[in-house]
mmCIF file with all atom_site columns, C-alpha atoms in Angstrom:
data_model
loop_
_atom_site.group_PDB
_atom_site.id
_atom_site.type_symbol
_atom_site.label_atom_id
_atom_site.label_alt_id
_atom_site.label_comp_id
_atom_site.label_asym_id
_atom_site.label_entity_id
_atom_site.label_seq_id
_atom_site.pdbx_PDB_ins_code
_atom_site.Cartn_x
_atom_site.Cartn_y
_atom_site.Cartn_z
_atom_site.occupancy
_atom_site.B_iso_or_equiv
_atom_site.pdbx_formal_charge
_atom_site.auth_seq_id
_atom_site.auth_comp_id
_atom_site.auth_asym_id
_atom_site.auth_atom_id
_atom_site.pdbx_PDB_model_num
ATOM 1   C CA . UNK A 1 1   ? -0.212  -6.829  -19.854 1.00 0.00 ? 1   UNK A CA 1
ATOM 2   C CA . UNK A 1 2   ? 2.001   -4.861  -21.886 1.00 0.00 ? 2   UNK A CA 1
ATOM 3   C CA . UNK A 1 3   ? 0.424   -3.807  -25.252 1.00 0.00 ? 3   UNK A CA 1
ATOM 4   C CA . UNK A 1 4   ? -2.730  -3.976  -23.228 1.00 0.00 ? 4   UNK A CA 1
ATOM 5   C CA . UNK A 1 5   ? -3.202  -1.257  -20.888 1.00 0.00 ? 5   UNK A CA 1
ATOM 6   C CA . UNK A 1 6   ? -5.727  0.891   -22.207 1.00 0.00 ? 6   UNK A CA 1
ATOM 7   C CA . UNK A 1 7   ? -7.951  -2.470  -22.199 1.00 0.00 ? 7   UNK A CA 1
ATOM 8   C CA . UNK A 1 8   ? -7.240  -2.705  -18.564 1.00 0.00 ? 8   UNK A CA 1
ATOM 9   C CA . UNK A 1 9   ? -7.737  0.410   -18.039 1.00 0.00 ? 9   UNK A CA 1
ATOM 10  C CA . UNK A 1 10  ? -11.353 -0.225  -19.771 1.00 0.00 ? 10  UNK A CA 1
ATOM 11  C CA . UNK A 1 11  ? -12.306 -3.057  -17.527 1.00 0.00 ? 11  UNK A CA 1
ATOM 12  C CA . UNK A 1 12  ? -10.766 -1.608  -14.387 1.00 0.00 ? 12  UNK A CA 1
ATOM 13  C CA . UNK A 1 13  ? -13.449 1.585   -14.528 1.00 0.00 ? 13  UNK A CA 1
ATOM 14  C CA . UNK A 1 14  ? -16.448 -0.367  -15.524 1.00 0.00 ? 14  UNK A CA 1
ATOM 15  C CA . UNK A 1 15  ? -15.760 -2.440  -12.711 1.00 0.00 ? 15  UNK A CA 1
ATOM 16  C CA . UNK A 1 16  ? -15.581 0.565   -10.849 1.00 0.00 ? 16  UNK A CA 1
ATOM 17  C CA . UNK A 1 17  ? -18.546 1.750   -11.606 1.00 0.00 ? 17  UNK A CA 1
ATOM 18  C CA . UNK A 1 18  ? -20.616 -1.184  -11.709 1.00 0.00 ? 18  UNK A CA 1
ATOM 19  C CA . UNK A 1 19  ? -19.261 -1.280  -7.698  1.00 0.00 ? 19  UNK A CA 1
ATOM 20  C CA . UNK A 1 20  ? -20.734 2.169   -7.284  1.00 0.00 ? 20  UNK A CA 1
ATOM 21  C CA . UNK A 1 21  ? -23.800 1.268   -8.889  1.00 0.00 ? 21  UNK A CA 1
ATOM 22  C CA . UNK A 1 22  ? -23.935 -1.311  -6.637  1.00 0.00 ? 22  UNK A CA 1
ATOM 23  C CA . UNK A 1 23  ? -23.145 0.435   -3.087  1.00 0.00 ? 23  UNK A CA 1
ATOM 24  C CA . UNK A 1 24  ? -19.783 -2.102  -2.615  1.00 0.00 ? 24  UNK A CA 1
ATOM 25  C CA . UNK A 1 25  ? -16.983 -1.074  -0.255  1.00 0.00 ? 25  UNK A CA 1
ATOM 26  C CA . UNK A 1 26  ? -13.438 0.863   -1.514  1.00 0.00 ? 26  UNK A CA 1
ATOM 27  C CA . UNK A 1 27  ? -11.719 -0.728  -3.988  1.00 0.00 ? 27  UNK A CA 1
ATOM 28  C CA . UNK A 1 28  ? -8.320  1.347   -4.741  1.00 0.00 ? 28  UNK A CA 1
ATOM 29  C CA . UNK A 1 29  ? -6.289  1.624   -7.775  1.00 0.00 ? 29  UNK A CA 1
ATOM 30  C CA . UNK A 1 30  ? -2.892  2.900   -7.643  1.00 0.00 ? 30  UNK A CA 1
ATOM 31  C CA . UNK A 1 31  ? -0.018  2.630   -10.598 1.00 0.00 ? 31  UNK A CA 1
ATOM 32  C CA . UNK A 1 32  ? 3.359   2.341   -10.739 1.00 0.00 ? 32  UNK A CA 1
ATOM 33  C CA . UNK A 1 33  ? 4.833   5.415   -11.677 1.00 0.00 ? 33  UNK A CA 1
ATOM 34  C CA . UNK A 1 34  ? 8.557   4.176   -11.637 1.00 0.00 ? 34  UNK A CA 1
ATOM 35  C CA . UNK A 1 35  ? 10.255  0.882   -12.884 1.00 0.00 ? 35  UNK A CA 1
ATOM 36  C CA . UNK A 1 36  ? 7.403   -1.061  -14.443 1.00 0.00 ? 36  UNK A CA 1
ATOM 37  C CA . UNK A 1 37  ? 4.102   1.350   -14.926 1.00 0.00 ? 37  UNK A CA 1
ATOM 38  C CA . UNK A 1 38  ? 2.772   -1.610  -16.144 1.00 0.00 ? 38  UNK A CA 1
ATOM 39  C CA . UNK A 1 39  ? 1.559   -2.874  -12.834 1.00 0.00 ? 39  UNK A CA 1
ATOM 40  C CA . UNK A 1 40  ? -1.068  -2.356  -10.589 1.00 0.00 ? 40  UNK A CA 1
ATOM 41  C CA . UNK A 1 41  ? -1.849  -2.315  -6.942  1.00 0.00 ? 41  UNK A CA 1
ATOM 42  C CA . UNK A 1 42  ? -6.041  -3.082  -6.447  1.00 0.00 ? 42  UNK A CA 1
ATOM 43  C CA . UNK A 1 43  ? -6.465  -2.549  -2.418  1.00 0.00 ? 43  UNK A CA 1
ATOM 44  C CA . UNK A 1 44  ? -9.220  -3.350  -0.183  1.00 0.00 ? 44  UNK A CA 1
ATOM 45  C CA . UNK A 1 45  ? -9.985  -3.480  3.751   1.00 0.00 ? 45  UNK A CA 1
ATOM 46  C CA . UNK A 1 46  ? -11.528 -6.377  5.597   1.00 0.00 ? 46  UNK A CA 1
ATOM 47  C CA . UNK A 1 47  ? -11.627 -6.081  9.645   1.00 0.00 ? 47  UNK A CA 1
ATOM 48  C CA . UNK A 1 48  ? -10.245 -9.871  10.163  1.00 0.00 ? 48  UNK A CA 1
ATOM 49  C CA . UNK A 1 49  ? -10.122 -13.105 7.708   1.00 0.00 ? 49  UNK A CA 1
ATOM 50  C CA . UNK A 1 50  ? -13.776 -14.541 9.055   1.00 0.00 ? 50  UNK A CA 1
ATOM 51  C CA . UNK A 1 51  ? -15.296 -11.065 6.614   1.00 0.00 ? 51  UNK A CA 1
ATOM 52  C CA . UNK A 1 52  ? -13.345 -13.145 3.531   1.00 0.00 ? 52  UNK A CA 1
ATOM 53  C CA . UNK A 1 53  ? -16.704 -16.102 4.664   1.00 0.00 ? 53  UNK A CA 1
ATOM 54  C CA . UNK A 1 54  ? -18.987 -13.727 3.325   1.00 0.00 ? 54  UNK A CA 1
ATOM 55  C CA . UNK A 1 55  ? -17.836 -11.808 0.630   1.00 0.00 ? 55  UNK A CA 1
ATOM 56  C CA . UNK A 1 56  ? -19.662 -11.991 -2.505  1.00 0.00 ? 56  UNK A CA 1
ATOM 57  C CA . UNK A 1 57  ? -19.277 -9.409  -5.649  1.00 0.00 ? 57  UNK A CA 1
ATOM 58  C CA . UNK A 1 58  ? -22.775 -8.606  -6.917  1.00 0.00 ? 58  UNK A CA 1
ATOM 59  C CA . UNK A 1 59  ? -21.263 -5.343  -8.961  1.00 0.00 ? 59  UNK A CA 1
ATOM 60  C CA . UNK A 1 60  ? -22.076 -7.384  -12.201 1.00 0.00 ? 60  UNK A CA 1
ATOM 61  C CA . UNK A 1 61  ? -24.727 -9.997  -12.542 1.00 0.00 ? 61  UNK A CA 1
ATOM 62  C CA . UNK A 1 62  ? -23.136 -13.383 -13.129 1.00 0.00 ? 62  UNK A CA 1
ATOM 63  C CA . UNK A 1 63  ? -22.973 -13.472 -17.200 1.00 0.00 ? 63  UNK A CA 1
ATOM 64  C CA . UNK A 1 64  ? -21.519 -9.964  -16.534 1.00 0.00 ? 64  UNK A CA 1
ATOM 65  C CA . UNK A 1 65  ? -18.952 -11.055 -14.346 1.00 0.00 ? 65  UNK A CA 1
ATOM 66  C CA . UNK A 1 66  ? -17.751 -14.226 -16.240 1.00 0.00 ? 66  UNK A CA 1
ATOM 67  C CA . UNK A 1 67  ? -17.221 -11.995 -19.306 1.00 0.00 ? 67  UNK A CA 1
ATOM 68  C CA . UNK A 1 68  ? -15.259 -9.582  -17.833 1.00 0.00 ? 68  UNK A CA 1
ATOM 69  C CA . UNK A 1 69  ? -13.014 -11.779 -15.184 1.00 0.00 ? 69  UNK A CA 1
ATOM 70  C CA . UNK A 1 70  ? -12.377 -14.062 -18.760 1.00 0.00 ? 70  UNK A CA 1
ATOM 71  C CA . UNK A 1 71  ? -11.407 -10.318 -21.063 1.00 0.00 ? 71  UNK A CA 1
ATOM 72  C CA . UNK A 1 72  ? -9.136  -9.624  -17.584 1.00 0.00 ? 72  UNK A CA 1
ATOM 73  C CA . UNK A 1 73  ? -7.420  -12.957 -17.400 1.00 0.00 ? 73  UNK A CA 1
ATOM 74  C CA . UNK A 1 74  ? -6.636  -12.901 -20.837 1.00 0.00 ? 74  UNK A CA 1
ATOM 75  C CA . UNK A 1 75  ? -4.713  -9.596  -20.261 1.00 0.00 ? 75  UNK A CA 1
ATOM 76  C CA . UNK A 1 76  ? -2.940  -9.734  -17.899 1.00 0.00 ? 76  UNK A CA 1
ATOM 77  C CA . UNK A 1 77  ? 0.953   -11.072 -16.919 1.00 0.00 ? 77  UNK A CA 1
ATOM 78  C CA . UNK A 1 78  ? 1.004   -11.967 -13.625 1.00 0.00 ? 78  UNK A CA 1
ATOM 79  C CA . UNK A 1 79  ? -1.670  -11.727 -10.288 1.00 0.00 ? 79  UNK A CA 1
ATOM 80  C CA . UNK A 1 80  ? -0.611  -12.145 -7.042  1.00 0.00 ? 80  UNK A CA 1
ATOM 81  C CA . UNK A 1 81  ? -2.683  -11.900 -3.847  1.00 0.00 ? 81  UNK A CA 1
ATOM 82  C CA . UNK A 1 82  ? -1.405  -11.547 -0.917  1.00 0.00 ? 82  UNK A CA 1
ATOM 83  C CA . UNK A 1 83  ? -3.607  -10.099 2.654   1.00 0.00 ? 83  UNK A CA 1
ATOM 84  C CA . UNK A 1 84  ? -1.706  -7.737  4.118   1.00 0.00 ? 84  UNK A CA 1
ATOM 85  C CA . UNK A 1 85  ? -2.616  -7.155  8.517   1.00 0.00 ? 85  UNK A CA 1
ATOM 86  C CA . UNK A 1 86  ? -2.168  -3.635  9.095   1.00 0.00 ? 86  UNK A CA 1
ATOM 87  C CA . UNK A 1 87  ? -1.986  -2.663  13.159  1.00 0.00 ? 87  UNK A CA 1
ATOM 88  C CA . UNK A 1 88  ? -3.772  0.507   13.930  1.00 0.00 ? 88  UNK A CA 1
ATOM 89  C CA . UNK A 1 89  ? -0.897  1.799   16.747  1.00 0.00 ? 89  UNK A CA 1
ATOM 90  C CA . UNK A 1 90  ? 1.042   1.782   13.484  1.00 0.00 ? 90  UNK A CA 1
ATOM 91  C CA . UNK A 1 91  ? -0.731  4.327   11.601  1.00 0.00 ? 91  UNK A CA 1
ATOM 92  C CA . UNK A 1 92  ? -0.751  8.153   11.310  1.00 0.00 ? 92  UNK A CA 1
ATOM 93  C CA . UNK A 1 93  ? -3.812  10.113  9.145   1.00 0.00 ? 93  UNK A CA 1
ATOM 94  C CA . UNK A 1 94  ? -2.757  12.474  6.446   1.00 0.00 ? 94  UNK A CA 1
ATOM 95  C CA . UNK A 1 95  ? -4.131  15.642  7.044   1.00 0.00 ? 95  UNK A CA 1
ATOM 96  C CA . UNK A 1 96  ? -7.383  16.443  6.666   1.00 0.00 ? 96  UNK A CA 1
ATOM 97  C CA . UNK A 1 97  ? -8.030  17.390  3.390   1.00 0.00 ? 97  UNK A CA 1
ATOM 98  C CA . UNK A 1 98  ? -5.514  15.545  1.927   1.00 0.00 ? 98  UNK A CA 1
ATOM 99  C CA . UNK A 1 99  ? -6.350  13.859  -1.577  1.00 0.00 ? 99  UNK A CA 1
ATOM 100 C CA . UNK A 1 100 ? -4.606  10.620  -2.030  1.00 0.00 ? 100 UNK A CA 1
ATOM 101 C CA . UNK A 1 101 ? -2.016  11.481  -5.362  1.00 0.00 ? 101 UNK A CA 1
ATOM 102 C CA . UNK A 1 102 ? 0.999   9.566   -4.241  1.00 0.00 ? 102 UNK A CA 1
ATOM 103 C CA . UNK A 1 103 ? 2.612   6.782   -2.422  1.00 0.00 ? 103 UNK A CA 1
ATOM 104 C CA . UNK A 1 104 ? 5.578   5.558   -1.522  1.00 0.00 ? 104 UNK A CA 1
ATOM 105 C CA . UNK A 1 105 ? 6.053   1.963   -0.809  1.00 0.00 ? 105 UNK A CA 1
ATOM 106 C CA . UNK A 1 106 ? 8.573   0.238   0.858   1.00 0.00 ? 106 UNK A CA 1
ATOM 107 C CA . UNK A 1 107 ? 8.744   -3.840  1.788   1.00 0.00 ? 107 UNK A CA 1
ATOM 108 C CA . UNK A 1 108 ? 11.589  -4.600  4.120   1.00 0.00 ? 108 UNK A CA 1
ATOM 109 C CA . UNK A 1 109 ? 12.541  -7.952  4.448   1.00 0.00 ? 109 UNK A CA 1
ATOM 110 C CA . UNK A 1 110 ? 13.241  -8.804  8.454   1.00 0.00 ? 110 UNK A CA 1
ATOM 111 C CA . UNK A 1 111 ? 15.214  -11.806 9.497   1.00 0.00 ? 111 UNK A CA 1
ATOM 112 C CA . UNK A 1 112 ? 13.388  -14.924 10.990  1.00 0.00 ? 112 UNK A CA 1
ATOM 113 C CA . UNK A 1 113 ? 12.392  -14.519 13.875  1.00 0.00 ? 113 UNK A CA 1
ATOM 114 C CA . UNK A 1 114 ? 13.155  -10.977 14.857  1.00 0.00 ? 114 UNK A CA 1
ATOM 115 C CA . UNK A 1 115 ? 9.405   -9.930  14.009  1.00 0.00 ? 115 UNK A CA 1
ATOM 116 C CA . UNK A 1 116 ? 8.743   -8.755  17.470  1.00 0.00 ? 116 UNK A CA 1
ATOM 117 C CA . UNK A 1 117 ? 11.864  -6.761  17.707  1.00 0.00 ? 117 UNK A CA 1
ATOM 118 C CA . UNK A 1 118 ? 11.045  -5.136  14.807  1.00 0.00 ? 118 UNK A CA 1
ATOM 119 C CA . UNK A 1 119 ? 7.242   -4.551  15.993  1.00 0.00 ? 119 UNK A CA 1
ATOM 120 C CA . UNK A 1 120 ? 8.663   -3.159  19.248  1.00 0.00 ? 120 UNK A CA 1
ATOM 121 C CA . UNK A 1 121 ? 10.696  -0.722  17.957  1.00 0.00 ? 121 UNK A CA 1
ATOM 122 C CA . UNK A 1 122 ? 8.010   0.051   15.725  1.00 0.00 ? 122 UNK A CA 1
ATOM 123 C CA . UNK A 1 123 ? 6.200   1.050   18.085  1.00 0.00 ? 123 UNK A CA 1
ATOM 124 C CA . UNK A 1 124 ? 8.124   2.685   20.842  1.00 0.00 ? 124 UNK A CA 1
ATOM 125 C CA . UNK A 1 125 ? 10.573  4.282   18.598  1.00 0.00 ? 125 UNK A CA 1
ATOM 126 C CA . UNK A 1 126 ? 9.861   4.868   14.995  1.00 0.00 ? 126 UNK A CA 1
ATOM 127 C CA . UNK A 1 127 ? 6.223   6.363   14.716  1.00 0.00 ? 127 UNK A CA 1
ATOM 128 C CA . UNK A 1 128 ? 6.016   7.928   18.221  1.00 0.00 ? 128 UNK A CA 1
ATOM 129 C CA . UNK A 1 129 ? 9.501   10.000  16.718  1.00 0.00 ? 129 UNK A CA 1
ATOM 130 C CA . UNK A 1 130 ? 7.775   10.229  13.191  1.00 0.00 ? 130 UNK A CA 1
ATOM 131 C CA . UNK A 1 131 ? 4.841   11.781  15.138  1.00 0.00 ? 131 UNK A CA 1
ATOM 132 C CA . UNK A 1 132 ? 6.833   13.903  17.502  1.00 0.00 ? 132 UNK A CA 1
ATOM 133 C CA . UNK A 1 133 ? 8.460   15.981  14.155  1.00 0.00 ? 133 UNK A CA 1
ATOM 134 C CA . UNK A 1 134 ? 4.103   15.973  13.013  1.00 0.00 ? 134 UNK A CA 1
ATOM 135 C CA . UNK A 1 135 ? 4.954   13.468  10.201  1.00 0.00 ? 135 UNK A CA 1
ATOM 136 C CA . UNK A 1 136 ? 1.735   12.477  8.635   1.00 0.00 ? 136 UNK A CA 1
ATOM 137 C CA . UNK A 1 137 ? -0.003  10.079  5.691   1.00 0.00 ? 137 UNK A CA 1
ATOM 138 C CA . UNK A 1 138 ? 2.168   7.094   7.337   1.00 0.00 ? 138 UNK A CA 1
ATOM 139 C CA . UNK A 1 139 ? 1.721   3.163   7.873   1.00 0.00 ? 139 UNK A CA 1
ATOM 140 C CA . UNK A 1 140 ? 2.954   0.533   8.584   1.00 0.00 ? 140 UNK A CA 1
ATOM 141 C CA . UNK A 1 141 ? 1.485   -3.255  7.756   1.00 0.00 ? 141 UNK A CA 1
ATOM 142 C CA . UNK A 1 142 ? 3.335   -6.856  8.020   1.00 0.00 ? 142 UNK A CA 1
ATOM 143 C CA . UNK A 1 143 ? 2.215   -10.086 5.604   1.00 0.00 ? 143 UNK A CA 1
ATOM 144 C CA . UNK A 1 144 ? 0.612   -12.417 6.897   1.00 0.00 ? 144 UNK A CA 1
ATOM 145 C CA . UNK A 1 145 ? -1.086  -14.957 3.584   1.00 0.00 ? 145 UNK A CA 1
ATOM 146 C CA . UNK A 1 146 ? 0.668   -15.291 0.194   1.00 0.00 ? 146 UNK A CA 1
ATOM 147 C CA . UNK A 1 147 ? 3.435   -13.894 0.084   1.00 0.00 ? 147 UNK A CA 1
ATOM 148 C CA . UNK A 1 148 ? 7.013   -13.796 2.773   1.00 0.00 ? 148 UNK A CA 1
ATOM 149 C CA . UNK A 1 149 ? 5.366   -13.571 6.243   1.00 0.00 ? 149 UNK A CA 1
ATOM 150 C CA . UNK A 1 150 ? 8.928   -11.945 7.135   1.00 0.00 ? 150 UNK A CA 1
ATOM 151 C CA . UNK A 1 151 ? 8.510   -9.084  5.605   1.00 0.00 ? 151 UNK A CA 1
ATOM 152 C CA . UNK A 1 152 ? 7.051   -5.298  6.220   1.00 0.00 ? 152 UNK A CA 1
ATOM 153 C CA . UNK A 1 153 ? 5.278   -2.410  4.097   1.00 0.00 ? 153 UNK A CA 1
ATOM 154 C CA . UNK A 1 154 ? 5.609   1.164   4.963   1.00 0.00 ? 154 UNK A CA 1
ATOM 155 C CA . UNK A 1 155 ? 3.394   3.317   3.180   1.00 0.00 ? 155 UNK A CA 1
ATOM 156 C CA . UNK A 1 156 ? 3.936   6.826   2.832   1.00 0.00 ? 156 UNK A CA 1
ATOM 157 C CA . UNK A 1 157 ? 1.928   9.470   0.968   1.00 0.00 ? 157 UNK A CA 1
ATOM 158 C CA . UNK A 1 158 ? 2.733   12.473  -0.517  1.00 0.00 ? 158 UNK A CA 1
ATOM 159 C CA . UNK A 1 159 ? 0.676   14.714  -2.300  1.00 0.00 ? 159 UNK A CA 1
ATOM 160 C CA . UNK A 1 160 ? 2.298   15.718  -5.121  1.00 0.00 ? 160 UNK A CA 1
ATOM 161 C CA . UNK A 1 161 ? 6.094   15.262  -6.633  1.00 0.00 ? 161 UNK A CA 1
ATOM 162 C CA . UNK A 1 162 ? 6.977   18.783  -5.726  1.00 0.00 ? 162 UNK A CA 1
ATOM 163 C CA . UNK A 1 163 ? 6.663   17.527  -1.129  1.00 0.00 ? 163 UNK A CA 1
ATOM 164 C CA . UNK A 1 164 ? 8.754   14.530  -2.478  1.00 0.00 ? 164 UNK A CA 1
ATOM 165 C CA . UNK A 1 165 ? 11.208  17.171  -2.942  1.00 0.00 ? 165 UNK A CA 1
ATOM 166 C CA . UNK A 1 166 ? 11.609  17.977  0.137   1.00 0.00 ? 166 UNK A CA 1
ATOM 167 C CA . UNK A 1 167 ? 13.829  16.585  2.999   1.00 0.00 ? 167 UNK A CA 1
ATOM 168 C CA . UNK A 1 168 ? 12.502  13.721  5.191   1.00 0.00 ? 168 UNK A CA 1
ATOM 169 C CA . UNK A 1 169 ? 10.890  13.391  8.324   1.00 0.00 ? 169 UNK A CA 1
ATOM 170 C CA . UNK A 1 170 ? 13.848  12.481  10.453  1.00 0.00 ? 170 UNK A CA 1
ATOM 171 C CA . UNK A 1 171 ? 16.296  15.614  9.236   1.00 0.00 ? 171 UNK A CA 1
ATOM 172 C CA . UNK A 1 172 ? 14.403  16.942  11.910  1.00 0.00 ? 172 UNK A CA 1
ATOM 173 C CA . UNK A 1 173 ? 17.201  15.711  13.236  1.00 0.00 ? 173 UNK A CA 1
ATOM 174 C CA . UNK A 1 174 ? 21.220  15.293  14.346  1.00 0.00 ? 174 UNK A CA 1
ATOM 175 C CA . UNK A 1 175 ? 23.203  12.303  13.171  1.00 0.00 ? 175 UNK A CA 1
ATOM 176 C CA . UNK A 1 176 ? 24.135  11.529  16.615  1.00 0.00 ? 176 UNK A CA 1
ATOM 177 C CA . UNK A 1 177 ? 20.192  11.366  17.333  1.00 0.00 ? 177 UNK A CA 1
ATOM 178 C CA . UNK A 1 178 ? 19.486  9.480   13.692  1.00 0.00 ? 178 UNK A CA 1
ATOM 179 C CA . UNK A 1 179 ? 21.567  6.897   14.254  1.00 0.00 ? 179 UNK A CA 1
ATOM 180 C CA . UNK A 1 180 ? 20.299  6.878   17.994  1.00 0.00 ? 180 UNK A CA 1
ATOM 181 C CA . UNK A 1 181 ? 16.784  6.077   16.503  1.00 0.00 ? 181 UNK A CA 1
ATOM 182 C CA . UNK A 1 182 ? 18.029  3.484   14.078  1.00 0.00 ? 182 UNK A CA 1
ATOM 183 C CA . UNK A 1 183 ? 20.631  1.555   14.893  1.00 0.00 ? 183 UNK A CA 1
ATOM 184 C CA . UNK A 1 184 ? 19.104  -0.764  16.066  1.00 0.00 ? 184 UNK A CA 1
ATOM 185 C CA . UNK A 1 185 ? 16.544  -1.882  13.570  1.00 0.00 ? 185 UNK A CA 1
ATOM 186 C CA . UNK A 1 186 ? 19.586  -1.527  10.577  1.00 0.00 ? 186 UNK A CA 1
ATOM 187 C CA . UNK A 1 187 ? 20.355  -4.700  12.709  1.00 0.00 ? 187 UNK A CA 1
ATOM 188 C CA . UNK A 1 188 ? 17.299  -6.656  11.748  1.00 0.00 ? 188 UNK A CA 1
ATOM 189 C CA . UNK A 1 189 ? 16.061  -5.941  8.663   1.00 0.00 ? 189 UNK A CA 1
ATOM 190 C CA . UNK A 1 190 ? 17.689  -8.177  5.722   1.00 0.00 ? 190 UNK A CA 1
ATOM 191 C CA . UNK A 1 191 ? 16.546  -5.915  2.599   1.00 0.00 ? 191 UNK A CA 1
ATOM 192 C CA . UNK A 1 192 ? 14.187  -3.204  1.124   1.00 0.00 ? 192 UNK A CA 1
ATOM 193 C CA . UNK A 1 193 ? 12.310  -2.641  -1.730  1.00 0.00 ? 193 UNK A CA 1
ATOM 194 C CA . UNK A 1 194 ? 10.788  0.449   -2.484  1.00 0.00 ? 194 UNK A CA 1
ATOM 195 C CA . UNK A 1 195 ? 7.755   1.513   -5.264  1.00 0.00 ? 195 UNK A CA 1
ATOM 196 C CA . UNK A 1 196 ? 6.544   4.582   -6.165  1.00 0.00 ? 196 UNK A CA 1
ATOM 197 C CA . UNK A 1 197 ? 2.575   4.755   -7.359  1.00 0.00 ? 197 UNK A CA 1
ATOM 198 C CA . UNK A 1 198 ? -0.006  6.640   -8.398  1.00 0.00 ? 198 UNK A CA 1
ATOM 199 C CA . UNK A 1 199 ? -3.524  7.233   -7.114  1.00 0.00 ? 199 UNK A CA 1
ATOM 200 C CA . UNK A 1 200 ? -6.382  5.930   -9.912  1.00 0.00 ? 200 UNK A CA 1
ATOM 201 C CA . UNK A 1 201 ? -9.341  7.469   -9.154  1.00 0.00 ? 201 UNK A CA 1
ATOM 202 C CA . UNK A 1 202 ? -11.168 6.736   -12.372 1.00 0.00 ? 202 UNK A CA 1
ATOM 203 C CA . UNK A 1 203 ? -10.465 2.960   -11.624 1.00 0.00 ? 203 UNK A CA 1
ATOM 204 C CA . UNK A 1 204 ? -10.789 3.863   -8.463  1.00 0.00 ? 204 UNK A CA 1
ATOM 205 C CA . UNK A 1 205 ? -14.336 3.241   -5.865  1.00 0.00 ? 205 UNK A CA 1
ATOM 206 C CA . UNK A 1 206 ? -14.405 5.937   -2.978  1.00 0.00 ? 206 UNK A CA 1
ATOM 207 C CA . UNK A 1 207 ? -11.230 7.433   -2.443  1.00 0.00 ? 207 UNK A CA 1
ATOM 208 C CA . UNK A 1 208 ? -8.893  5.299   0.365   1.00 0.00 ? 208 UNK A CA 1
ATOM 209 C CA . UNK A 1 209 ? -9.407  6.544   3.961   1.00 0.00 ? 209 UNK A CA 1
#
């Protein structure tokens, strides 16, 4: 999509406006701001996979939709679609009044057969400790379709760059306490990949909850 960013942004703005007028559910666009800034992540939520049986994108007429798809396809270099399952017990809401801005996404590939052990560590150790220390704006999901199903993704919200300068939540622990918390999880993780993205409200319809 290099060299076609302006056209891509314009098309996404058109779609956002059409979805708003049609009263369709939220569709949120995040742009990577480090690394390849021509990469965008478009996110929507469904309660279950069965919801896809009923999906019908009526934001535009058939003719308008066909033209939009032709244009967006022509300028898109690569496209990947995946389903990530979020777990309600692995979600910590942002502070009241938070306005989406920066999002740090970290993918961790877990050893085959150790997904349940990793989730147990999250449920019993990491998330409770994060809550105890006052952590907010954090969620964890697992890829179930369209990618490596051993991949778990954490999403950490930040209101500003300045907030990212602050020591991480676990800096409140002693070195010994951090080692005790993370030692068992390190044995389960094969590798990690982290991106930083900025919320594009101009290309989205409805702010993410």
